[in-house]
Coordinates of C-alpha atoms in Angstrom, one line a residue:
X1 CA 0.0 0.0 0.0
X2 CA 1.3 3.4 -0.9
X3 CA 1.6 6.2 1.6
X4 CA 0.7 9.8 0.6
X5 CA 1.9 12.4 3.0
X6 CA -0.4 15.4 2.6
X7 CA 0.1 19.2 2.5
X8 CA -3.0 21.4 2.3
X9 CA -2.3 25.0 1.2
X10 CA -4.3 28.0 2.2
X11 CA -3.0 31.6 1.8
X12 CA 0.3 30.1 0.8
X13 CA 0.7 28.3 4.1
X14 CA 0.7 24.6 5.1
X15 CA -2.5 24.1 7.1
X16 CA -4.9 21.5 8.3
X17 CA -8.7 21.7 8.7
X18 CA -11.0 19.8 10.9
X19 CA -13.9 18.1 9.1
X20 CA -13.4 20.5 6.1
X21 CA -14.3 23.6 8.1
X22 CA -12.2 26.5 6.8
X23 CA -12.6 28.4 10.1
X24 CA -10.6 25.6 11.8
X25 CA -7.5 26.2 9.5
X26 CA -4.3 26.2 11.5
X27 CA -0.7 26.3 10.3
X28 CA 1.1 23.0 10.8
X29 CA 4.5 23.7 9.0
X30 CA 6.6 26.6 8.1
X31 CA 7.4 26.1 4.5
X32 CA 5.7 23.8 1.9
X33 CA 8.9 23.0 0.0
X34 CA 10.9 22.2 3.1
X35 CA 8.0 20.0 4.3
X36 CA 7.9 18.2 1.0
X37 CA 11.7 17.6 1.2
X38 CA 11.3 16.1 4.6
X39 CA 8.8 13.6 3.2
X40 CA 11.1 12.8 0.4
X41 CA 14.0 12.2 2.8
X42 CA 11.7 9.8 4.8
X43 CA 11.3 7.7 1.6
X44 CA 8.0 9.0 0.2
X45 CA 7.4 8.4 -3.5
X46 CA 4.2 10.5 -3.7
X47 CA 2.9 13.6 -2.0
X48 CA -0.8 14.6 -1.9
X49 CA -1.5 18.3 -2.1
X50 CA -4.7 20.4 -2.0
X51 CA -5.3 24.0 -3.0
X52 CA -7.9 24.9 -0.3
X53 CA -8.3 28.4 -1.7
X54 CA -8.7 27.0 -5.2
X55 CA -11.3 24.5 -4.0
X56 CA -13.4 27.4 -2.7
X57 CA -12.8 29.9 -5.5
X58 CA -12.7 27.5 -8.4
X59 CA -9.3 28.7 -9.5
X60 CA -5.6 27.7 -9.4
X61 CA -4.8 30.0 -6.5
X62 CA -1.6 28.3 -5.2
X63 CA -0.4 26.6 -8.4
X64 CA 3.1 28.0 -8.1
X65 CA 3.8 26.1 -4.9
X66 CA 2.7 22.8 -6.3
X67 CA 4.8 23.2 -9.5
X68 CA 7.9 24.3 -7.4
X69 CA 7.7 21.1 -5.4
X70 CA 7.3 19.0 -8.5
X71 CA 10.3 20.6 -10.0
X72 CA 12.6 20.8 -7.0
X73 CA 12.0 17.3 -5.5
X74 CA 11.8 13.8 -6.9
X75 CA 8.4 13.4 -5.4
X76 CA 5.4 12.5 -7.6
X77 CA 2.9 15.2 -6.9
X78 CA -0.9 14.8 -7.0
X79 CA -2.9 18.0 -6.8
X80 CA -6.6 18.7 -6.2
X81 CA -8.6 21.8 -5.5
X82 CA -10.2 24.3 -8.0
X83 CA -9.5 22.3 -11.1
X84 CA -12.6 22.9 -13.2
X85 CA -11.4 23.2 -16.8
X86 CA -9.2 21.3 -19.3
X87 CA -6.9 24.3 -19.3
X88 CA -6.2 23.8 -15.6
X89 CA -5.6 20.1 -16.2
X90 CA -3.3 20.9 -19.1
X91 CA -1.4 23.5 -17.0
X92 CA -0.6 21.1 -14.2
X93 CA 0.3 18.1 -16.2
X94 CA 2.5 20.1 -18.5
X95 CA 4.4 21.6 -15.5
X96 CA 5.6 18.5 -13.8
X97 CA 2.5 17.4 -11.8
X98 CA 2.1 13.7 -11.9
X99 CA -1.7 13.4 -11.2
X100 CA -4.6 15.8 -11.1
X101 CA -7.5 15.2 -8.8
X102 CA -11.0 16.2 -10.0
X103 CA -13.5 16.6 -7.2
X104 CA -16.4 19.0 -7.7
X105 CA -16.0 18.7 -11.5
X106 CA -16.8 15.0 -11.4
X107 CA -20.3 15.6 -10.1
X108 CA -21.0 19.1 -11.5
X109 CA -19.6 18.4 -15.0
X110 CA -19.2 14.7 -15.7
X111 CA -18.6 15.4 -19.4
X112 CA -15.5 17.4 -18.5
X113 CA -14.3 14.5 -16.2
X114 CA -14.9 12.1 -19.1
X115 CA -12.9 14.2 -21.5
X116 CA -10.0 14.6 -19.1
X117 CA -9.8 10.8 -18.5
X118 CA -10.0 10.2 -22.2
X119 CA -7.1 12.6 -22.8
X120 CA -4.8 11.8 -19.9
X121 CA -5.8 8.3 -18.6
X122 CA -4.5 7.4 -15.2
X123 CA -3.0 10.9 -14.7
X124 CA -6.5 11.8 -13.7
X125 CA -7.9 10.8 -10.3
X126 CA -11.3 11.4 -8.9
X127 CA -11.7 12.8 -5.4
X128 CA -15.0 11.6 -3.8
X129 CA -15.6 13.4 -0.5
X130 CA -18.7 12.4 1.4
X131 CA -20.7 13.6 4.3
X132 CA -22.9 10.8 5.8
X133 CA -22.4 8.9 2.6
X134 CA -23.5 11.8 0.3
X135 CA -21.0 13.5 -2.0
X136 CA -19.9 17.0 -1.1
X137 CA -18.5 19.6 -3.6
X138 CA -17.2 23.1 -3.8
X139 CA -14.5 22.8 -1.1
X140 CA -17.0 20.6 0.9
X141 CA -19.3 23.6 1.3
X142 CA -22.1 21.9 -0.6
X143 CA -23.6 18.4 -0.2
X144 CA -25.3 16.7 -3.0
X145 CA -27.9 13.9 -3.1
X146 CA -25.5 11.5 -4.8
X147 CA -24.4 8.4 -2.9
X148 CA -20.6 8.0 -2.9
X149 CA -20.6 4.5 -4.3
X150 CA -22.9 5.4 -7.1
X151 CA -20.5 8.2 -8.2
X152 CA -17.6 5.7 -7.9
X153 CA -19.4 3.3 -10.3
X154 CA -20.1 6.1 -12.8
X155 CA -16.4 7.2 -12.7
X156 CA -15.3 3.6 -13.2
X157 CA -17.5 3.4 -16.4
X158 CA -15.7 6.4 -17.9
X159 CA -12.3 4.8 -17.4
X160 CA -11.2 6.3 -14.0
X161 CA -8.4 4.2 -12.5
X162 CA -7.8 6.0 -9.2
X163 CA -10.4 7.3 -6.6
X164 CA -9.5 9.2 -3.5
X165 CA -12.2 8.7 -0.9
X166 CA -12.6 11.0 2.1
X167 CA -15.2 10.8 4.9
X168 CA -15.4 14.5 5.8
X169 CA -16.5 13.7 9.3
X170 CA -13.2 12.0 10.0
X171 CA -10.9 14.4 8.2
X172 CA -8.4 16.1 10.6
X173 CA -9.9 14.4 13.6
X174 CA -7.4 11.6 14.3
X175 CA -10.3 9.3 15.0
X176 CA -9.4 6.6 12.5
X177 CA -10.6 6.2 8.9
X178 CA -14.1 5.1 8.0
X179 CA -13.2 1.4 7.3
X180 CA -16.9 0.4 6.6
X181 CA -17.3 3.0 3.8
X182 CA -13.8 2.3 2.5
X183 CA -14.6 -1.5 2.3
X184 CA -17.8 -0.7 0.6
X185 CA -16.3 1.4 -2.2
X186 CA -13.2 -0.8 -2.5
X187 CA -15.5 -3.8 -3.2
X188 CA -17.9 -1.9 -5.5
X189 CA -15.4 -0.8 -8.1
X190 CA -12.1 -2.1 -9.7
X191 CA -10.5 1.3 -9.3
X192 CA -7.5 1.8 -7.0
X193 CA -8.9 3.4 -3.8
X194 CA -6.8 5.8 -1.8
X195 CA -8.1 6.3 1.8
X196 CA -8.2 9.8 3.2
X197 CA -9.4 11.2 6.5
X198 CA -9.0 10.2 10.1
X199 CA -5.6 8.4 10.0
X200 CA -4.3 8.6 13.6
X201 CA -1.3 6.4 13.7
X202 CA 0.4 3.3 12.5
X203 CA -2.4 0.9 13.5
X204 CA -4.7 2.7 11.0
X205 CA -2.1 2.2 8.3
X206 CA -1.9 -1.5 9.1
X207 CA -5.8 -1.8 9.0
X208 CA -6.0 -0.1 5.7
X209 CA -3.2 -2.2 4.2
X210 CA -4.8 -5.4 5.5
X211 CA -8.2 -4.3 4.0
X212 CA -6.5 -4.2 0.6
X213 CA -6.5 -0.5 0.0
X214 CA -4.2 0.8 -2.8
X215 CA -3.1 3.9 -0.8
X216 CA -3.5 6.0 2.4
X217 CA -3.2 9.7 2.8
X218 CA -1.9 11.0 6.1
X219 CA -1.8 14.6 7.2
X220 CA -2.5 15.7 10.7
X221 CA -1.1 12.6 12.3
X222 CA 2.3 13.3 10.7
X223 CA 2.3 16.9 11.9
X224 CA 1.3 16.0 15.5
X225 CA 4.0 13.3 15.6
X226 CA 1.6 10.5 16.0
X227 CA 2.7 8.9 12.7
X228 CA 6.2 8.6 11.4
X229 CA 6.4 8.8 7.6
X230 CA 9.2 6.3 7.2
X231 CA 7.5 3.7 9.5
X232 CA 4.2 4.2 7.6
X233 CA 5.9 3.6 4.3
X234 CA 7.7 0.5 5.6
X235 CA 4.5 -0.9 7.1
X236 CA 2.5 -0.1 3.9
X237 CA 5.0 -2.0 1.8
X238 CA 4.4 -5.3 3.7
X239 CA 1.9 -7.9 2.4
X240 CA -1.5 -8.0 3.9
X241 CA -1.6 -10.0 7.2
X242 CA -4.1 -12.8 6.7
X243 CA -2.8 -15.0 9.6
X244 CA -5.9 -14.5 11.8
X245 CA -8.0 -16.6 9.3
X246 CA -5.6 -19.5 9.7
X247 CA -4.9 -19.4 13.5
X248 CA -7.0 -22.6 14.0
X249 CA -6.1 -24.5 10.9
X250 CA -4.0 -24.2 7.7
X251 CA -7.1 -24.7 5.7
X252 CA -10.5 -22.9 6.0
X253 CA -13.7 -23.7 4.2
X254 CA -14.8 -21.2 1.6
X255 CA -18.5 -21.0 0.6
X256 CA -19.0 -19.7 -2.9
X257 CA -22.2 -17.8 -3.6
X258 CA -23.7 -16.3 -6.8
X259 CA -23.7 -12.6 -6.0
X260 CA -26.8 -11.8 -8.2
X261 CA -29.1 -14.5 -6.9
X262 CA -27.7 -15.7 -3.5
X263 CA -27.5 -19.3 -4.8
X264 CA -24.8 -21.3 -3.1
X265 CA -22.6 -22.7 -5.8
X266 CA -19.9 -24.8 -4.1
X267 CA -17.7 -25.4 -1.1
X268 CA -13.9 -25.5 -1.3
X269 CA -10.9 -24.9 0.9
X270 CA -8.3 -22.2 1.1
X271 CA -4.9 -21.9 2.6
X272 CA -3.2 -18.6 3.1
X273 CA -1.5 -18.6 -0.3
X274 CA -4.7 -19.3 -2.2
X275 CA -6.6 -16.6 -0.3
X276 CA -3.8 -14.1 -1.1
X277 CA -3.9 -15.1 -4.8
X278 CA -7.7 -14.6 -4.8
X279 CA -7.4 -11.2 -3.3
X280 CA -4.6 -10.2 -5.7
X281 CA -6.2 -11.5 -8.9
X282 CA -9.9 -11.1 -8.3
X283 CA -10.7 -14.7 -9.3
X284 CA -10.9 -17.7 -7.0
X285 CA -8.0 -19.9 -6.0
X286 CA -8.3 -22.9 -3.7
X287 CA -6.3 -25.7 -2.2
X288 CA -7.0 -29.2 -3.4
X289 CA -6.8 -31.6 -0.4
X290 CA -6.8 -34.6 -2.7
X291 CA -4.0 -33.4 -5.0
X292 CA -2.1 -31.3 -2.5
X293 CA -1.8 -28.3 -4.8
X294 CA -3.3 -24.9 -5.6
X295 CA -6.0 -24.7 -8.2
X296 CA -7.5 -21.7 -10.0
X297 CA -11.3 -22.3 -10.6
X298 CA -11.9 -22.1 -14.3
X299 CA -8.3 -22.4 -15.5
X300 CA -9.2 -25.5 -17.6
X301 CA -12.9 -25.1 -18.2
X302 CA -13.0 -21.3 -18.6
X303 CA -15.7 -21.2 -15.9
X304 CA -14.0 -18.5 -13.9
X305 CA -15.4 -17.0 -10.7
X306 CA -15.0 -13.2 -10.6
X307 CA -15.0 -12.1 -7.0
X308 CA -17.5 -9.5 -5.9
X309 CA -16.8 -9.6 -2.2
X310 CA -15.2 -11.8 0.5
X311 CA -16.4 -11.9 4.1
X312 CA -15.2 -13.8 7.1
X313 CA -17.7 -15.2 9.6
X314 CA -17.9 -14.1 13.3
X315 CA -15.0 -16.4 14.2
X316 CA -12.8 -15.6 11.2
X317 CA -12.5 -19.3 10.3
X318 CA -15.0 -19.6 7.4
X319 CA -15.2 -17.5 4.3
X320 CA -18.2 -16.4 2.2
X321 CA -17.1 -15.5 -1.3
X322 CA -19.7 -13.8 -3.5
X323 CA -18.9 -14.1 -7.2
X324 CA -20.0 -13.6 -10.8
X325 CA -19.9 -17.2 -12.0
X326 CA -19.0 -17.8 -15.7
X327 CA -20.7 -21.0 -16.9
X328 CA -21.2 -23.9 -14.5
X329 CA -19.6 -24.1 -11.1
X330 CA -19.8 -27.8 -10.8
X331 CA -17.7 -30.3 -12.8
X332 CA -20.9 -32.2 -13.7
X333 CA -22.1 -29.2 -15.7
X334 CA -24.6 -28.0 -13.1
X335 CA -24.6 -24.4 -12.2
X336 CA -24.4 -25.3 -8.5
X337 CA -22.8 -28.3 -6.9
X338 CA -25.8 -28.6 -4.5
X339 CA -28.4 -30.4 -6.5
X340 CA -28.7 -33.8 -4.8
X341 CA -31.8 -33.1 -2.7
X342 CA -32.0 -35.3 0.5
X343 CA -35.5 -36.3 1.4
X344 CA -36.7 -35.4 4.9
X345 CA -40.0 -34.5 6.6
X346 CA -40.1 -30.8 7.2
X347 CA -40.8 -29.6 10.7
X348 CA -44.3 -28.1 11.2
X349 CA -45.6 -26.0 14.0

């Protein structure tokens, strides 16, 4: 998982807000360039920057600061705030900025977002900022009636590869990210999801990594000293820790269910390696107890299972895998393996 140290700029200064409230802005560092260089020295590859004045005024108010950091450090700079036109996108991407974040434009002018993605591909990210699940815009001053996952799906359709999701109620609070909403959006779309808002320390980084997030933005926790950038980068680079699912046994049962209908398709077993492969590839892998080897469902028949979601039960020792099944799930040609009905007399009151 990639770590994105954050610098928000207001009136030319490095500031942080609480829950997006501009009246709470307080200075957290002396100089944007020096701060960026400190992140670079700690091993950061990316830096996340926001033009708070630009977000409110719909203009590139602090553009010179962002371009200076892109030119005078080796950091990849992603910038959001006030980007409402193709000219603004062109300016940033032709002046050393690695990725431009469209926020309000994605909901107010989806055709512009579509055109920008068509022109620049993965150099365009979409920032989805939500208040109680509903998308906010205009520097978080307005709240729409659009649900955050619905917007994510629309952005996926136009080719967006990266989404930055912020729960405004957590931003700048050090109360932890909204894991529930992050899991929801991460499962709903194929886009890389970068978590933003609420990171309070290294344990949040570990939780986000183990939930399979592509990236995490950290701001206030860095400036308060609650999160060390170098430690966060090192922790984010580690593989997801799946050991809790295999604490009782090297193999756990995995129930496979058709996502669209709820029909149970099959039961198989996973070890840690097959679970990791499933999470990484998006199709199911299992462990064959009879052959003593890994197997990828559909590799010979073409009847792949595209994973929609994976859930652990209350004891974390059984998995429920919801899939889109291609063809038959059963080797007999039946859609489901469960077709041998056993006669019994139903209980009646």
